[in-house]
PDB file of C-alpha atoms in Angstrom:
ATOM      1  CA  MET S 387      38.127 -86.819  27.423  1.00 41.00           C
ATOM      2  CA  SER S 388      37.476 -86.233  23.727  1.00 42.00           C
ATOM      3  CA  VAL S 389      34.431 -84.530  22.276  1.00 40.00           C
ATOM      4  CA  THR S 390      33.128 -87.820  20.879  1.00 41.00           C
ATOM      5  CA  ASP S 391      32.909 -89.234  24.406  1.00 44.00           C
ATOM      6  CA  LYS S 392      30.543 -86.406  25.387  1.00 44.00           C
ATOM      7  CA  ILE S 393      28.114 -86.730  22.480  1.00 45.00           C
ATOM      8  CA  THR S 394      24.891 -88.593  23.114  1.00 49.00           C
ATOM      9  CA  PHE S 395      22.454 -89.372  20.329  1.00 50.00           C
ATOM     10  CA  ASP S 396      19.663 -91.237  22.101  1.00 54.00           C
ATOM     11  CA  ILE S 397      16.860 -91.166  19.541  1.00 52.00           C
ATOM     12  CA  GLY S 398      14.792 -93.784  21.347  1.00 54.00           C
ATOM     13  CA  THR S 399      14.521 -91.758  24.546  1.00 59.00           C
ATOM     14  CA  SER S 400      13.578 -88.604  22.641  1.00 60.00           C
ATOM     15  CA  LEU S 401      10.828 -90.399  20.719  1.00 59.00           C
ATOM     16  CA  GLN S 402       9.492 -91.971  23.921  1.00 63.00           C
ATOM     17  CA  GLN S 403       9.293 -88.537  25.530  1.00 63.00           C
ATOM     18  CA  ILE S 404       7.481 -87.101  22.513  1.00 63.00           C
ATOM     19  CA  GLN S 405       5.055 -90.045  22.514  1.00 66.00           C
ATOM     20  CA  TYR S 406       4.418 -89.635  26.250  1.00 69.00           C
ATOM     21  CA  ILE S 407       3.578 -85.951  25.776  1.00 69.00           C
ATOM     22  CA  ALA S 408       1.313 -86.691  22.801  1.00 67.00           C
ATOM     23  CA  ASP S 409      -0.500 -89.462  24.708  1.00 71.00           C
ATOM     24  CA  PHE S 410      -0.903 -87.279  27.782  1.00 73.00           C
ATOM     25  CA  LEU S 411      -2.330 -84.376  25.794  1.00 68.00           C
ATOM     26  CA  GLN S 412      -4.690 -86.612  23.858  1.00 70.00           C
ATOM     27  CA  GLU S 413      -5.952 -88.196  27.087  1.00 76.00           C
ATOM     28  CA  TRP S 414      -6.318 -84.762  28.670  1.00 72.00           C
ATOM     29  CA  CYS S 415      -8.330 -83.539  25.680  1.00 68.00           C
ATOM     30  CA  GLN S 416     -10.624 -86.586  25.808  1.00 75.00           C
ATOM     31  CA  GLU S 417     -11.232 -86.036  29.531  1.00 77.00           C
ATOM     32  CA  LYS S 418     -12.126 -82.387  28.886  1.00 74.00           C
ATOM     33  CA  GLN S 419     -14.528 -83.390  26.120  1.00 73.00           C
ATOM     34  CA  ALA S 420     -16.141 -86.041  28.339  1.00 78.00           C
ATOM     35  CA  SER S 421     -16.488 -83.536  31.172  1.00 76.00           C
ATOM     36  CA  GLN S 422     -18.048 -81.011  28.828  1.00 73.00           C
ATOM     37  CA  ALA S 423     -20.449 -83.632  27.449  1.00 74.00           C
ATOM     38  CA  ALA S 424     -21.529 -84.498  31.010  1.00 77.00           C
ATOM     39  CA  HIS S 425     -22.286 -80.853  31.777  1.00 73.00           C
ATOM     40  CA  ASN S 426     -24.067 -80.201  28.482  1.00 71.00           C
ATOM     41  CA  PRO S 427     -26.245 -83.261  27.816  1.00 66.00           C
ATOM     42  CA  ALA S 428     -28.230 -81.527  25.092  1.00 65.00           C
ATOM     43  CA  GLY S 429     -25.192 -81.597  22.823  1.00 59.00           C
ATOM     44  CA  GLN S 430     -24.536 -77.880  23.073  1.00 60.00           C
ATOM     45  CA  PHE S 431     -20.775 -77.845  23.227  1.00 57.00           C
ATOM     46  CA  GLU S 432     -18.891 -74.639  23.672  1.00 58.00           C
ATOM     47  CA  PRO S 433     -15.160 -74.618  24.232  1.00 56.00           C
ATOM     48  CA  TYR S 434     -14.029 -73.596  27.684  1.00 53.00           C
ATOM     49  CA  LYS S 435     -12.687 -70.077  27.739  1.00 51.00           C
ATOM     50  CA  THR S 436      -9.692 -71.324  29.697  1.00 53.00           C
ATOM     51  CA  GLU S 437      -8.791 -74.223  27.360  1.00 58.00           C
ATOM     52  CA  ILE S 438      -5.070 -74.473  26.807  1.00 64.00           C
ATOM     53  CA  PHE S 439      -4.956 -76.933  23.886  1.00 66.00           C
ATOM     54  CA  SER S 440      -7.425 -77.101  21.040  1.00 71.00           C
ATOM     55  CA  ASP S 441      -8.178 -80.246  19.053  1.00 76.00           C
ATOM     56  CA  ASP S 442      -6.180 -78.712  16.210  1.00 78.00           C
ATOM     57  CA  GLN S 443      -3.140 -78.287  18.447  1.00 75.00           C
ATOM     58  CA  ILE S 444      -3.400 -81.895  19.625  1.00 75.00           C
ATOM     59  CA  TYR S 445      -3.615 -82.985  15.981  1.00 79.00           C
ATOM     60  CA  GLN S 446      -0.535 -80.918  15.107  1.00 77.00           C
ATOM     61  CA  LEU S 447       1.411 -82.454  17.986  1.00 75.00           C
ATOM     62  CA  ASN S 448       0.523 -85.955  16.804  1.00 76.00           C
ATOM     63  CA  GLN S 449       1.572 -85.037  13.258  1.00 78.00           C
ATOM     64  CA  ALA S 450       4.896 -83.741  14.578  1.00 76.00           C
ATOM     65  CA  TYR S 451       5.410 -87.009  16.438  1.00 75.00           C
ATOM     66  CA  LYS S 452       4.736 -88.981  13.252  1.00 78.00           C
ATOM     67  CA  LYS S 453       7.294 -86.866  11.366  1.00 78.00           C
ATOM     68  CA  ALA S 454       9.982 -87.171  14.068  1.00 76.00           C
ATOM     69  CA  PRO S 455      11.542 -90.441  12.773  1.00 77.00           C
ATOM     70  CA  ALA S 456      11.920 -88.990   9.267  1.00 78.00           C
ATOM     71  CA  LEU S 457      13.535 -85.861  10.688  1.00 76.00           C
ATOM     72  CA  LEU S 458      15.929 -87.888  12.836  1.00 75.00           C
ATOM     73  CA  THR S 459      16.792 -90.087   9.835  1.00 78.00           C
ATOM     74  CA  TYR S 460      17.541 -86.953   7.801  1.00 78.00           C
ATOM     75  CA  GLN S 461      19.749 -85.600  10.605  1.00 74.00           C
ATOM     76  CA  ALA S 462      21.569 -88.926  10.861  1.00 76.00           C
ATOM     77  CA  LYS S 463      22.173 -88.843   7.077  1.00 79.00           C
ATOM     78  CA  ILE S 464      23.643 -85.352   7.373  1.00 78.00           C
ATOM     79  CA  LEU S 465      25.867 -86.562  10.196  1.00 75.00           C
ATOM     80  CA  LEU S 466      27.029 -89.566   8.153  1.00 77.00           C
ATOM     81  CA  ASP S 467      27.728 -87.384   5.100  1.00 81.00           C
ATOM     82  CA  GLU S 468      29.777 -85.011   7.263  1.00 77.00           C
ATOM     83  CA  CYS S 469      31.740 -87.926   8.743  1.00 75.00           C
ATOM     84  CA  LEU S 470      32.501 -89.274   5.263  1.00 79.00           C
ATOM     85  CA  ASN S 471      33.599 -85.816   4.101  1.00 81.00           C
ATOM     86  CA  MET S 472      35.875 -85.487   7.151  1.00 75.00           C
ATOM     87  CA  ALA S 473      37.411 -88.901   6.503  1.00 76.00           C
ATOM     88  CA  GLN S 474      38.040 -88.075   2.847  1.00 81.00           C
ATOM     89  CA  ALA S 475      39.572 -84.711   3.737  1.00 78.00           C
ATOM     90  CA  GLY S 476      41.698 -86.409   6.380  1.00 75.00           C
ATOM     91  CA  VAL S 477      43.124 -88.910   3.933  1.00 78.00           C
ATOM     92  CA  GLU S 478      43.900 -86.092   1.488  1.00 81.00           C
ATOM     93  CA  VAL S 479      45.672 -84.098   4.218  1.00 75.00           C
ATOM     94  CA  LEU S 480      47.788 -87.093   5.214  1.00 76.00           C
ATOM     95  CA  ILE S 481      48.710 -87.839   1.584  1.00 80.00           C
ATOM     96  CA  LYS S 482      49.702 -84.205   0.913  1.00 80.00           C
ATOM     97  CA  ALA S 483      51.689 -84.038   4.147  1.00 77.00           C
ATOM     98  CA  ARG S 484      53.524 -87.236   3.261  1.00 77.00           C
ATOM     99  CA  GLN S 485      54.258 -85.949  -0.272  1.00 83.00           C
ATOM    100  CA  ALA S 486      55.593 -82.698   1.187  1.00 83.00           C
ATOM    101  CA  GLY S 487      57.875 -84.651   3.508  1.00 82.00           C
ATOM    102  CA  ALA S 488      56.103 -83.617   6.711  1.00 77.00           C
ATOM    103  CA  SER S 489      56.084 -85.810   9.756  1.00 76.00           C
ATOM    104  CA  PRO S 490      53.110 -88.220   9.721  1.00 71.00           C
ATOM    105  CA  ALA S 491      52.625 -87.578  13.451  1.00 75.00           C
ATOM    106  CA  LEU S 492      52.392 -83.812  12.897  1.00 74.00           C
ATOM    107  CA  ALA S 493      49.927 -84.284  10.031  1.00 73.00           C
ATOM    108  CA  ALA S 494      47.842 -86.671  12.127  1.00 74.00           C
ATOM    109  CA  GLY S 495      47.790 -84.138  14.981  1.00 77.00           C
ATOM    110  CA  SER S 496      46.548 -81.411  12.648  1.00 73.00           C
ATOM    111  CA  LEU S 497      43.927 -83.771  11.280  1.00 74.00           C
ATOM    112  CA  ALA S 498      42.797 -84.701  14.792  1.00 76.00           C
ATOM    113  CA  SER S 499      42.347 -81.009  15.638  1.00 77.00           C
ATOM    114  CA  ALA S 500      40.307 -80.442  12.483  1.00 75.00           C
ATOM    115  CA  ILE S 501      38.104 -83.461  13.191  1.00 75.00           C
ATOM    116  CA  GLU S 502      37.596 -82.326  16.788  1.00 78.00           C
ATOM    117  CA  ARG S 503      36.480 -78.910  15.507  1.00 78.00           C
ATOM    118  CA  ASP S 504      34.103 -80.477  12.968  1.00 75.00           C
ATOM    119  CA  ILE S 505      32.597 -82.770  15.601  1.00 73.00           C
ATOM    120  CA  LYS S 506      31.904 -79.780  17.851  1.00 77.00           C
ATOM    121  CA  ARG S 507      30.258 -78.015  14.914  1.00 74.00           C
ATOM    122  CA  MET S 508      28.097 -81.044  14.062  1.00 69.00           C
ATOM    123  CA  HIS S 509      27.172 -81.434  17.708  1.00 70.00           C
ATOM    124  CA  SER S 510      25.954 -77.846  17.865  1.00 72.00           C
ATOM    125  CA  LEU S 511      24.025 -78.194  14.584  1.00 66.00           C
ATOM    126  CA  LEU S 512      22.386 -81.574  15.089  1.00 62.00           C
ATOM    127  CA  LEU S 513      22.266 -82.256  18.789  1.00 62.00           C
ATOM    128  CA  SER S 514      21.578 -78.861  20.295  1.00 55.00           C
ATOM    129  CA  GLU S 515      19.353 -78.908  23.354  1.00 50.00           C
TER     130      GLU S 515
END
């Protein structure tokens, strides 16, 4: 099995998970605020000492979710640029090998090894868990 068979780039699932977390935290925060309002009808709101997430943290999470598509687009552009660079380098290697009288099969094998190495590198840079 080649490295490319192992790579998964499921942006949709990642965004759904981020949205689920953001929705859950926002709902949780609203429930806490409603509970606090019920216990303090005079409008005297004090944050619970045991609160885990502040309104600011919820806001930051939502902002991160909104920026996620742009970040994934940027990562996809980097990946595409790297693929184009690999293809160009591969063609140059094959041309030089042919001009030097090397076996096309040997040159293609060397190119395949280089591409495999570059794919592993891109996988670790862009798709790390």
